[in-house]
C-alpha cells in the first residue's frame, strides 16, 4: 500500500514526493456548490471582492469519514481529492481495511466487463494476497472494508459506461452496506444515482492550511519557510486567490523554490497555471475524459480554447459581469463554435449544453459556483484572459487608459503592461504621460510647487529619483493644504488622502528601488501603505534623504531619526514639517472642491502609470520618469 499510494507526482518535479511530506489536513463543505442556491448579483459582488467560496459549514476530512460511512466527494481540478483518498488508504479509520480502485483503470478495455467485486479482487491480487477472492468476501461480510473509488469523472460516458459503473457502485454499497465507501469525482461530473451517499465538496485551502503546506514544502530550510510565507502574505490579492487551490499553491511554491520570490511580473505565472489546467494536469495522469469522436469541445485546438475563454472574459469584464446563468453560457459557447472560420469535423451542429459539460469537466477554468450559475474558478483567471485580449490584438491597449482610476481594471492593466512589446509599450506610456500632462494643465496651482521642487540641487540623481523627490514634495504640501481646507467634504478628503498616500508610497518605492536596492516585492506591498502605517513610511523617508547627501545635512538626518521614533504620529508629522520649513519650503496650495476632484483623478491615474511602468519591458524608462510631473518653463 505504501509503495502504490505513498507518493505524489508534483508538476515540475522530476521525482515523486512522499505523501507524508506534503499532506495537509483537508476540510469538506457539507453544502456543495451544485446544491447551493444563490442570486446572480450577490455572487457577482462576492467574486469582485475575491471573497472565499466556502460559505457552508467546514468539516474536517477525517471527521467526515468517521461520521459518514458512504461519502461522495466532489471537487474542482487540483482541489486535492486524490491526495486525500491516498492519505486515507495509508491512514484508515480503526478496524478498516482500505482497498483502492482507480476507476479509470476499471474503464480500460479488457477491464470494463469486470464486476466491481472482480475489479476489487484484482487490486488485492496485485498486492500479492493469497486467495484474494475469499479474503475480500470475508472482509466485506465482516463490514471491515474501506472501499476507496477514485475518479468517477475519469470514466468515459460512451456506451453509458459511467452510468453502468455508477449503478454497480450503488448496488454494491447497498449489498455491503455495513462497510465504508468513498467515491471521488470532479464537481462538473456529479452523479445523482448514489442516493444513499452523503455528498460533500472539497473546501478551498484557508490561510492555516496554506501556511502548513508552506512549512512542509520548505521543511529543510526554516528560513525559506518564513520568507516565502511572508512574501505570499504581502503578495497582491490576485496571486493570493490562487493559493486557495492546492494544485496552484504547489505551483506557486515550486516557482518560489526555483527563483526565491513570487514574480513581480505575474503574467507567466498565471499562464503556467492556465496551461496546467488546460492540458498538463490530465496528461501527467494519463487521463482521457472523452473520445475525440464524441467530444465537440475536445476537438477544438488549444488556441481556439484560449480564444473562447478570452472572449468570454473580456466581454464580461467590460460589462461588469463575472457570473453567467447556465442557459446564457451554453448559448455563448454554441455561438462561439458556430462562428469559427474552420470548424472541426462534426462541430457544425453542436449543443451548447454538451460544450459546457465538456468544458467544465475537463479543465475547471470555468466552474459552477452555485446551482445554474457559472463563473471563472478565480477572478484572476478572468483578469488574465482579459489582459490576453489586449495582447492578442483583439483590443487596443490604449483603451485601458479610460480605466486608470477604476480598481477593477488594475490587475488587467498591470498584466497587459508587463507583456507589451517595447514598441507598443512606448506608445502606451507616451499616451499615458500626455493625458497626465493635460490633466496637470488644468491645475495651475501645482505649477509653482513643481518648479520649486525642480529648482532644488539635483546633483547626479537619476530621472526616477528626481521624479520621486518632485512627487513627494508636492504631495506632502498638498496634505497640508487638505488639513487647512475646512470647506472640503470629509468623504472626498479621505478618498483623496488615500490616493495621495499611495502615490507618495510609490514615489518612495521607486526612489529606493533605483538608489537603495529595495526588494522588488515591496513595490506591491507599498501600494497598500495608508495613514495607519505612517511610521514605516517615515523610515522610508529617512532612507530617501540618506540617498541624497547633497541636500541633507548630518544634523537634519540625526533630527529625522529622532522624529521617526516619536511616540505618536502627530509628533512625527510636526517634526517632518519643521524639517521641511528649515529646507525653505514656503509654498501653500489651495484648491476648491472641483479642483480637488480633478486632483483625485490625476493622482489615481499617476499611481496606475507608476505601477504599470514598474512592470513594463521598456529600456528607456528614464524618459518616461523625466516627463512625469515636469512643468517646462513658460507653461
C-alpha atoms as one frame of an Amber mdcrd trajectory, in Angstrom:
protein
   0.000   0.000   0.000   2.809   2.386   0.907   4.615   1.611  -2.357   1.489
   2.151  -4.504  -0.073   5.161  -2.792   2.621   6.668  -0.573   3.993   9.164
  -3.095   2.757  12.125  -5.127   3.774  13.448  -8.508   4.219  17.235  -8.399
   4.168  19.077 -11.722   7.627  20.473 -12.368   9.467  17.960 -10.162  11.356
  15.079 -11.767  10.756  12.573  -8.985   7.835  11.616  -6.766   7.476  13.190
  -3.313   6.493  11.163  -0.217   2.842  11.852   0.571   3.560  12.294   4.281
   5.971  15.134   3.483   3.308  17.296   1.836  -0.107  16.152   3.028  -2.067
  18.902   4.778  -5.292  18.287   6.673  -8.292  18.907   4.424 -11.776  20.221
   5.094 -15.024  19.414   3.354 -18.117  21.517   2.704 -21.420  19.976   3.749
 -23.262  22.071   1.129 -21.678  21.524  -2.341 -21.976  24.340  -4.879 -24.149
  22.214  -7.172 -26.840  22.099  -4.475 -26.450  25.678  -3.241 -28.801  28.397
  -4.457 -27.582  31.963  -4.804 -28.542  35.168  -6.582 -26.566  36.342  -9.564
 -25.992  39.847  -8.171 -24.751  38.649  -4.772 -22.342  36.196  -6.351 -21.148
  38.852  -8.794 -20.263  41.105  -5.846 -18.501  38.336  -3.909 -16.359  37.381
  -6.891 -15.354  41.008  -7.423 -14.357  41.190  -3.758 -12.413  37.907  -4.149
 -14.450  36.535  -1.240 -13.886  32.882  -0.384 -16.270  30.327  -1.882 -16.525
  28.441   1.395 -19.869  29.665   2.708 -21.208  26.386   4.105 -20.029  24.515
   7.217 -16.449  23.204   7.045 -15.858  19.730   8.428 -12.531  18.001   8.924
 -11.970  15.337   6.267 -11.181  12.685   8.881 -14.286  13.649  10.876 -16.448
  13.481   7.725 -15.241   9.930   7.049 -15.951   8.955  10.645 -19.475  10.387
  10.579 -20.483   9.247   7.076 -19.828   5.633   6.045 -20.849   6.438   2.457
 -19.318   9.653   1.116 -19.378  11.112  -2.402 -16.579  13.685  -2.526 -16.758
  16.437  -5.166 -14.064  18.934  -6.056 -12.701  21.093  -8.823  -9.467  20.059
 -10.600  -6.470  20.220  -8.300  -8.575  20.529  -5.136  -6.817  17.541  -3.508
  -9.423  14.757  -3.861  -6.962  12.034  -4.875  -4.364  13.176  -2.348  -6.949
  12.890   0.442  -8.027   9.445  -0.798  -4.428   8.227  -0.790  -3.940   9.599
   2.708  -6.977   7.574   3.844  -5.533   4.461   2.192  -2.426   4.835   4.363
  -4.279   6.106   7.453  -7.670   4.370   7.502 -10.189   4.548  10.370  -9.687
   1.898  13.088 -10.568  -1.687  12.136 -10.860  -0.865   8.421  -9.002  -2.451
   5.517  -8.540   0.105   2.703  -8.985  -1.135  -0.870  -8.242   1.419  -3.602
  -9.640   1.238  -7.134  -8.751   3.889  -9.681 -11.905   3.961 -11.773 -10.065
   4.900 -14.971  -8.283   1.510 -14.684 -11.663  -0.228 -14.428 -12.777   1.679
 -17.555  -9.889   0.386 -19.695 -10.671  -2.089 -22.447 -10.219  -5.534 -21.022
 -11.385  -4.419 -17.576 -14.788  -2.944 -18.426 -16.553  -6.309 -18.282 -15.393
  -6.960 -14.738 -17.908  -6.559 -11.953 -16.943  -4.133  -9.198 -16.178  -7.034
  -6.863 -13.961  -8.622  -9.507 -12.159  -5.348 -10.075 -11.528  -5.004  -6.329
 -10.283  -8.603  -6.218  -7.718  -7.833  -8.917  -6.409  -4.958  -6.773  -5.846
  -7.430  -3.955  -4.115  -9.819  -6.376  -1.719  -7.017  -7.287  -0.933  -6.749
  -3.561   0.042 -10.487  -3.637  -2.615 -11.505  -1.127  -3.294 -15.271  -1.104
  -6.799 -16.360  -2.117  -7.908 -12.752  -2.745 -11.472 -13.728  -3.739 -12.175
 -15.480  -0.441 -10.290 -12.841   1.522 -12.365  -9.998   0.013 -15.589 -11.897
   0.630 -14.735 -12.378   4.319 -13.730  -8.718   4.794 -16.902  -7.434   3.117
 -19.217  -9.696   5.107 -17.465  -8.616   8.314 -18.022  -4.958   7.444 -14.284
  -4.207   7.737 -13.608  -2.738   4.258 -12.969   0.886   3.342 -13.669   0.972
  -0.398 -11.890   3.957  -1.988 -13.060   4.613  -5.564 -11.097   7.410  -7.221
 -12.143   9.483 -10.231 -15.684   8.722 -11.365 -15.342  11.690 -13.745 -12.491
   9.855 -15.486 -14.813   7.070 -16.644 -15.930   7.771 -20.245 -19.624   8.384
 -20.853 -19.673   6.440 -24.151 -21.985   3.433 -24.281 -23.351   4.540 -20.915
 -20.183   3.206 -19.273 -20.154   5.803 -16.466 -23.839   5.260 -15.769 -23.275
   1.486 -15.642 -20.330   1.841 -13.253 -22.262   4.240 -11.030 -25.171   1.797
 -10.809 -22.786  -1.021  -9.911 -21.301   1.119  -7.130 -24.781   1.904  -5.801
 -25.808  -1.782  -5.855 -22.518  -2.901  -4.273 -22.796  -0.317  -1.489 -26.353
  -1.455  -0.793 -25.366  -5.141  -0.700 -22.407  -4.498   1.629 -23.939  -1.596
   3.494 -22.009  -2.262   6.710 -18.713  -1.260   5.002 -17.357   2.227   4.359
 -17.216   3.848   0.907 -15.610   6.969  -0.544 -16.118   7.981  -4.197 -14.271
  10.998  -5.620 -15.450  12.976  -8.649 -14.963  16.345 -10.257 -17.777  18.743
  -9.467 -18.832  19.019 -13.110 -19.447  15.273 -13.441 -21.631  14.874 -10.355
 -23.927  11.833 -10.426 -27.189  11.610  -8.510 -27.526   7.820  -8.732 -25.799
   7.167  -5.404 -28.844   8.019  -3.333 -27.595   6.579  -0.028 -24.342   8.551
  -0.196 -23.700  11.874   1.547 -22.488  14.466  -0.967 -19.836  16.965   0.085
 -17.211  19.127  -1.601 -13.520  19.848  -1.044 -13.183  23.216   0.679 -10.682
  25.789  -0.551  -7.460  25.997   1.449  -7.639  28.648   4.159  -4.566  30.521
   5.411  -3.802  27.913   8.087  -3.693  25.126   5.501  -1.621  27.294   3.146
   0.898  28.008   5.879   1.067  24.333   6.877   1.827  23.340   3.274   4.450
  26.085   3.086   6.157  24.681   6.187   6.116  21.184   4.717   7.367  22.335
   1.301  10.402  24.127   2.773  10.853  21.856   5.786  14.567  21.518   5.085
  15.096  25.266   5.430  13.036  27.131   8.026  14.417  30.466   6.824  12.851
  29.888   3.410   9.564  28.929   5.042   9.291  32.197   6.936  10.380  34.282
   3.960   8.100  32.518   1.478   5.075  32.803   3.763   5.753  36.494   4.436
   6.112  37.164   0.710   2.885  35.290  -0.035   1.031  37.316   2.602   2.342
  40.532   1.075   1.532  39.477  -2.496  -1.377  41.041  -4.411  -4.869  39.638
  -3.923  -4.888  38.176  -7.441  -1.973  35.872  -6.581  -3.201  35.009  -3.074
  -6.530  33.949  -4.588  -4.793  31.127  -6.497  -3.292  29.836  -3.233  -6.740
  28.554  -2.209  -6.407  25.672  -4.719  -3.795  23.072  -3.623  -2.599  22.328
  -7.171  -1.974  26.017  -7.894  -0.462  26.618  -4.453   2.073  23.878  -5.191
   2.889  25.648  -8.468   3.437  28.892  -6.551   5.784  27.188  -4.099   7.639
  25.435  -6.931   8.187  28.794  -8.612   9.392  30.284  -5.319  11.735  27.350
  -4.737  13.305  27.905  -8.166  13.528  31.723  -8.125  13.443  32.779  -4.469
  10.498  35.129  -4.986   6.975  35.464  -6.304   7.456  37.246  -9.615   6.658
  40.923  -9.907   5.583  40.218 -13.489   2.873  37.685 -12.820   1.704  37.030
 -16.388   3.957  33.994 -16.924   2.984  32.539 -13.550  -0.724  32.771 -14.341
  -0.120  31.454 -17.851   1.613  28.418 -16.365  -1.379  27.820 -14.067  -3.795
  28.079 -17.010  -1.753  25.711 -19.173  -1.569  23.244 -16.291  -5.353  23.105
 -16.082  -5.875  23.121 -19.861  -3.636  20.213 -20.677  -0.762  19.227 -18.387
  -2.714  18.021 -15.336  -4.706  15.330 -17.146  -1.790  14.487 -19.438   0.501
  13.826 -16.465  -2.055  11.422 -15.023  -2.769   9.761 -18.406  -6.442  10.738
 -18.251  -8.538  10.891 -21.412 -12.014  12.052 -20.468 -13.977  11.622 -23.675
 -13.069  10.117 -27.000 -12.344  12.550 -29.801 -15.300  11.219 -31.770 -17.880
  12.254 -29.171 -16.326  15.416 -27.713 -17.008  18.588 -29.721 -15.103  20.712
 -27.221 -12.215  18.243 -27.129 -11.687  18.594 -30.892 -11.102  22.334 -30.596
  -7.436  23.298 -30.816  -5.710  24.698 -27.731  -5.609  28.094 -29.442  -9.375
  28.082 -30.037  -9.987  27.093 -26.417  -7.922  30.049 -25.208  -9.769  32.326
 -27.641 -13.056  31.072 -26.207 -12.019  31.968 -22.647 -10.513  35.292 -23.765
 -13.697  36.441 -25.481 -15.855  35.354 -22.551 -13.558  37.084 -20.046 -13.202
  40.461 -21.755 -16.872  40.764 -22.715 -17.746  40.057 -19.113 -15.167  42.468
 -17.743 -16.246  45.365 -19.945 -19.852  44.835 -18.823 -19.008  44.266 -15.125
 -20.133  40.674 -15.484 -18.446  37.860 -13.594 -21.293  35.334 -13.358 -23.299
  33.696 -16.147 -26.528  31.759 -15.925 -26.283  28.262 -17.377 -28.527  28.885
 -20.400 -26.662  32.114 -21.198 -23.282  30.398 -21.103 -24.500  27.487 -23.225
 -25.735  29.932 -25.860 -22.379  31.748 -25.875 -20.419  28.501 -26.339 -22.643
  27.339 -29.209 -22.348  30.748 -30.901 -18.555  30.794 -30.479 -18.128  27.391
 -32.145 -20.565  28.321 -34.924 -18.514  31.465 -35.671 -15.187  29.658 -36.126
 -13.805  30.059 -39.659 -12.510  26.488 -39.695 -14.840  24.215 -37.776 -13.556
  20.791 -36.708 -15.388  17.843 -38.206 -18.866  17.233 -36.793 -18.854  20.502
 -34.811 -21.043  22.470 -37.213 -24.182  21.447 -35.307 -23.420  21.244 -31.595
 -25.436  21.574 -28.428 -24.249  24.310 -26.044 -25.131  22.067 -23.094 -22.679
  19.408 -24.350 -19.976  22.033 -24.786 -20.463  23.383 -21.268 -20.466  19.930
 -19.673 -17.270  19.027 -21.526 -15.535  22.325 -20.811 -16.247  22.237 -17.099
 -15.370  18.575 -16.674 -12.038  18.823 -18.485 -10.432  21.946 -17.022 -12.133
  23.643 -14.102 -11.273  27.081 -15.508 -14.987  27.915 -15.634 -16.990  26.200
 -12.885 -20.475  26.050 -11.418 -20.265  28.324  -8.373 -23.906  27.788  -7.323
 -26.857  25.967  -8.853 -27.181  27.045 -12.522 -24.628  29.881 -12.014 -21.177
  29.733 -13.606 -18.019  31.830 -13.311 -14.272  31.612 -13.758 -12.842  29.481
 -10.948 -10.798  32.505  -9.868 -11.277  36.166 -10.738  -7.547  36.073 -11.501
  -8.296  33.784 -14.463 -10.820  36.251 -15.878  -8.302  39.077 -15.433  -5.590
  37.039 -17.169  -7.743  36.251 -20.201  -8.986  39.871 -20.331  -5.370  41.049
 -20.483  -4.806  38.492 -23.237  -7.460  40.297 -25.287  -5.284  43.445 -25.278
  -2.110  41.500 -26.039  -3.505  39.393 -28.876  -4.763  42.347 -30.920  -8.428
  41.839 -30.120  -8.482  45.057 -28.089  -6.418  48.267 -28.250  -4.186  48.611
 -25.133  -4.790  52.381 -25.210  -8.412  51.665 -24.274  -7.123  50.782 -20.810
  -6.370  54.469 -20.222 -10.110  55.021 -19.813  -9.957  52.910 -16.625  -6.912
  54.333 -14.836  -8.807  55.143 -11.626 -11.018  52.044 -11.610  -9.586  49.420
  -9.257 -11.472  46.676 -11.141  -9.099  47.184 -14.056  -5.877  47.392 -12.072
  -4.728  43.783 -12.479  -5.742  43.694 -16.158  -3.712  46.867 -16.771  -0.654
  45.548 -14.913  -0.721  42.185 -16.697  -1.050  43.919 -20.059   1.717  46.456
 -19.378   4.087  43.698 -18.245   3.797  41.857 -21.580   3.514  44.641 -24.153
   6.399  44.508 -26.648   8.676  47.606 -26.486   7.125  49.349 -29.500   3.587
  49.105 -28.142   4.757  49.856 -24.586   6.397  53.058 -25.827   3.148  54.172
 -27.482   1.162  53.201 -24.392   3.260  55.293 -21.981   3.634  58.213 -24.371
  -0.156  58.458 -24.498  -0.415  57.879 -20.752   2.015  60.691 -19.880   0.387
  63.006 -22.426  -3.011  62.554 -20.775  -1.470  63.105 -17.329   0.172  66.335
 -18.519  -3.119  67.557 -19.997  -4.810  66.996 -16.637  -1.966  68.769 -14.873
  -2.504  71.782 -17.111  -5.955  72.249 -15.550  -4.376  72.669 -12.098  -2.216
  75.816 -12.353  -1.852  75.964  -8.559   0.527  72.989  -8.715   2.957  74.561
 -11.154   4.859  76.773  -8.679   5.358  73.823  -6.343   6.629  71.617  -9.168
   9.005  74.280 -10.424  10.219  74.841  -6.865  10.848  71.104  -6.461  12.871
  71.028  -9.695  14.882  74.077  -8.599  16.473  72.178  -5.697  20.043  70.926
  -6.355  19.753  67.609  -8.169  23.399  66.626  -8.329  23.819  63.279 -10.062
  20.339  61.989  -9.200  18.710  59.749 -11.775  15.478  60.659 -13.523  13.387
  58.289 -11.356  14.762  59.804  -8.148  14.250  63.358  -9.408  10.653  62.414
 -10.175  10.273  60.745  -6.775  11.506  63.858  -4.976   9.199  66.046  -7.095
   6.189  63.871  -6.296   6.982  63.526  -2.606   7.428  67.252  -2.029   4.236
  68.166  -3.864   2.052  65.520  -2.211   3.410  66.477   1.219   2.438  70.092
   0.579  -0.980  69.001  -0.676  -1.549  67.103   2.555  -1.014  70.391   4.414
  -3.467  72.104   2.115  -6.055  69.411   2.795  -5.660  69.827   6.535  -6.318
  73.565   6.231  -9.222  73.364   3.795 -12.245  73.095   6.081 -14.671  73.542
   3.171 -13.715  70.232   1.624 -16.228  67.430   2.237 -14.901  64.762   4.591
 -15.518  61.800   2.292 -13.633  63.439  -0.576 -10.783  64.331   1.766 -10.459
  60.744   2.954 -10.637  59.280  -0.555  -8.102  61.771  -1.872  -5.840  61.210
   1.103  -5.686  57.517   0.216  -4.694  58.313  -3.365  -2.036  60.721  -2.118
  -0.686  58.153   0.327  -0.475  55.562  -2.441   1.225  57.985  -4.813   3.703
  59.092  -2.166   4.457  55.498  -1.192   5.114  54.605  -4.819   7.386  57.597
  -5.240   9.456  56.378  -2.306   9.396  52.796  -3.568  10.744  53.889  -6.957
  13.461  56.010  -5.359  14.519  53.202  -3.073  14.406  50.592  -5.834  16.784
  52.589  -8.006  19.063  54.026  -5.325  18.976  51.705  -2.321  18.060  48.353
  -3.918  14.842  47.592  -2.061  13.350  44.128  -2.730  11.094  44.220  -5.796
   8.177  42.577  -3.959   7.838  45.688  -1.797   6.510  47.612  -4.797   3.243
  45.769  -4.273   3.436  45.967  -0.503   3.992  49.735  -0.517   0.935  50.132
  -2.690  -1.173  49.333   0.373   0.506  51.885   2.647  -2.116  54.109   4.300
  -2.203  56.538   7.218  -2.188  53.879   9.916   1.202  52.737   8.607   2.862
  56.140   8.576   5.600  55.100  10.989   7.099  52.743   8.404   6.670  55.432
   5.789   8.797  57.827   7.791  11.557  55.234   7.917  11.360  55.141   4.133
  11.573  58.938   4.103  14.695  58.767   6.227  16.304  56.321   3.774  15.174
  58.544   0.939  17.009  61.543   2.390  20.076  59.442   3.179  20.272  58.653
  -0.523  20.616  62.387  -1.236  23.600  63.646   0.810  23.811  66.754  -1.359
  20.507  68.029   0.079  20.642  66.709   3.660  22.987  67.773   6.477  24.102
  65.308   9.172  22.177  67.372  11.716  18.954  67.043   9.729  19.420  63.298
   9.339  20.038  62.870  13.061  16.991  65.002  13.835  14.851  62.943  11.472
  15.990  59.726  13.148  14.738  61.165  16.444  11.476  62.293  14.852  10.536
  58.869  13.500  10.901  57.400  16.991   8.348  59.857  18.431   5.597  58.076
  20.419   2.683  59.359  18.346   2.020  60.166  14.713   1.261  63.841  15.328
   4.744  64.416  16.752   6.237  62.676  13.732   4.283  64.885  11.343   5.219
  68.057  13.261   8.893  67.071  13.173   8.740  66.468   9.415   7.018  69.804
   8.848   9.810  71.502  10.768  12.419  69.820   8.595  10.572  70.990   5.507
  10.422  74.542   6.934  14.181  74.553   7.511  14.613  73.458   3.887  12.960
  76.678   2.793   9.597  75.307   1.695   7.220  78.243   1.988   4.683  77.315
  -0.685   0.993  76.899   0.111  -1.503  75.303  -2.280  -5.263  75.792  -2.046
  -7.767  74.031  -4.291 -11.543  74.243  -4.480 -13.789  71.161  -4.420 -13.910
  70.734  -8.217 -10.148  71.062  -8.475  -9.749  68.506  -5.715 -11.874  66.059
  -7.710  -9.620  66.637 -10.710  -6.588  66.133  -8.491  -8.051  62.906  -7.145
  -8.404  61.570 -10.685  -4.907  62.790 -11.547  -3.215  61.004  -8.658  -5.215
  57.831  -9.248  -4.049  57.821 -12.881  -0.481  58.691 -11.891  -0.389  55.792
  -9.449  -1.604  53.392 -12.169   1.030  54.755 -14.545   3.787  54.154 -11.979
   2.550  50.624 -11.288   2.468  49.774 -14.991   5.834  51.403 -15.645   7.463
  49.372 -12.873   6.453  46.168 -14.728   6.936  47.257 -18.340   9.615  45.744
 -20.568  10.801  49.138 -21.721  14.511  50.043 -21.914  14.048  53.845 -21.912
  12.083  54.217 -18.669  14.102  57.280 -17.644  12.464  59.205 -20.480   9.038
  58.418 -19.037  10.035  59.403 -15.494  11.521  62.635 -16.791   8.160  63.611
 -18.305   6.083  62.848 -15.197   5.141  65.959 -13.185   7.584  68.034 -15.192
   6.418  71.572 -15.975   8.542  73.289 -18.638   9.354  76.982 -18.278   6.677
  79.174 -19.789   3.867  76.631 -19.219
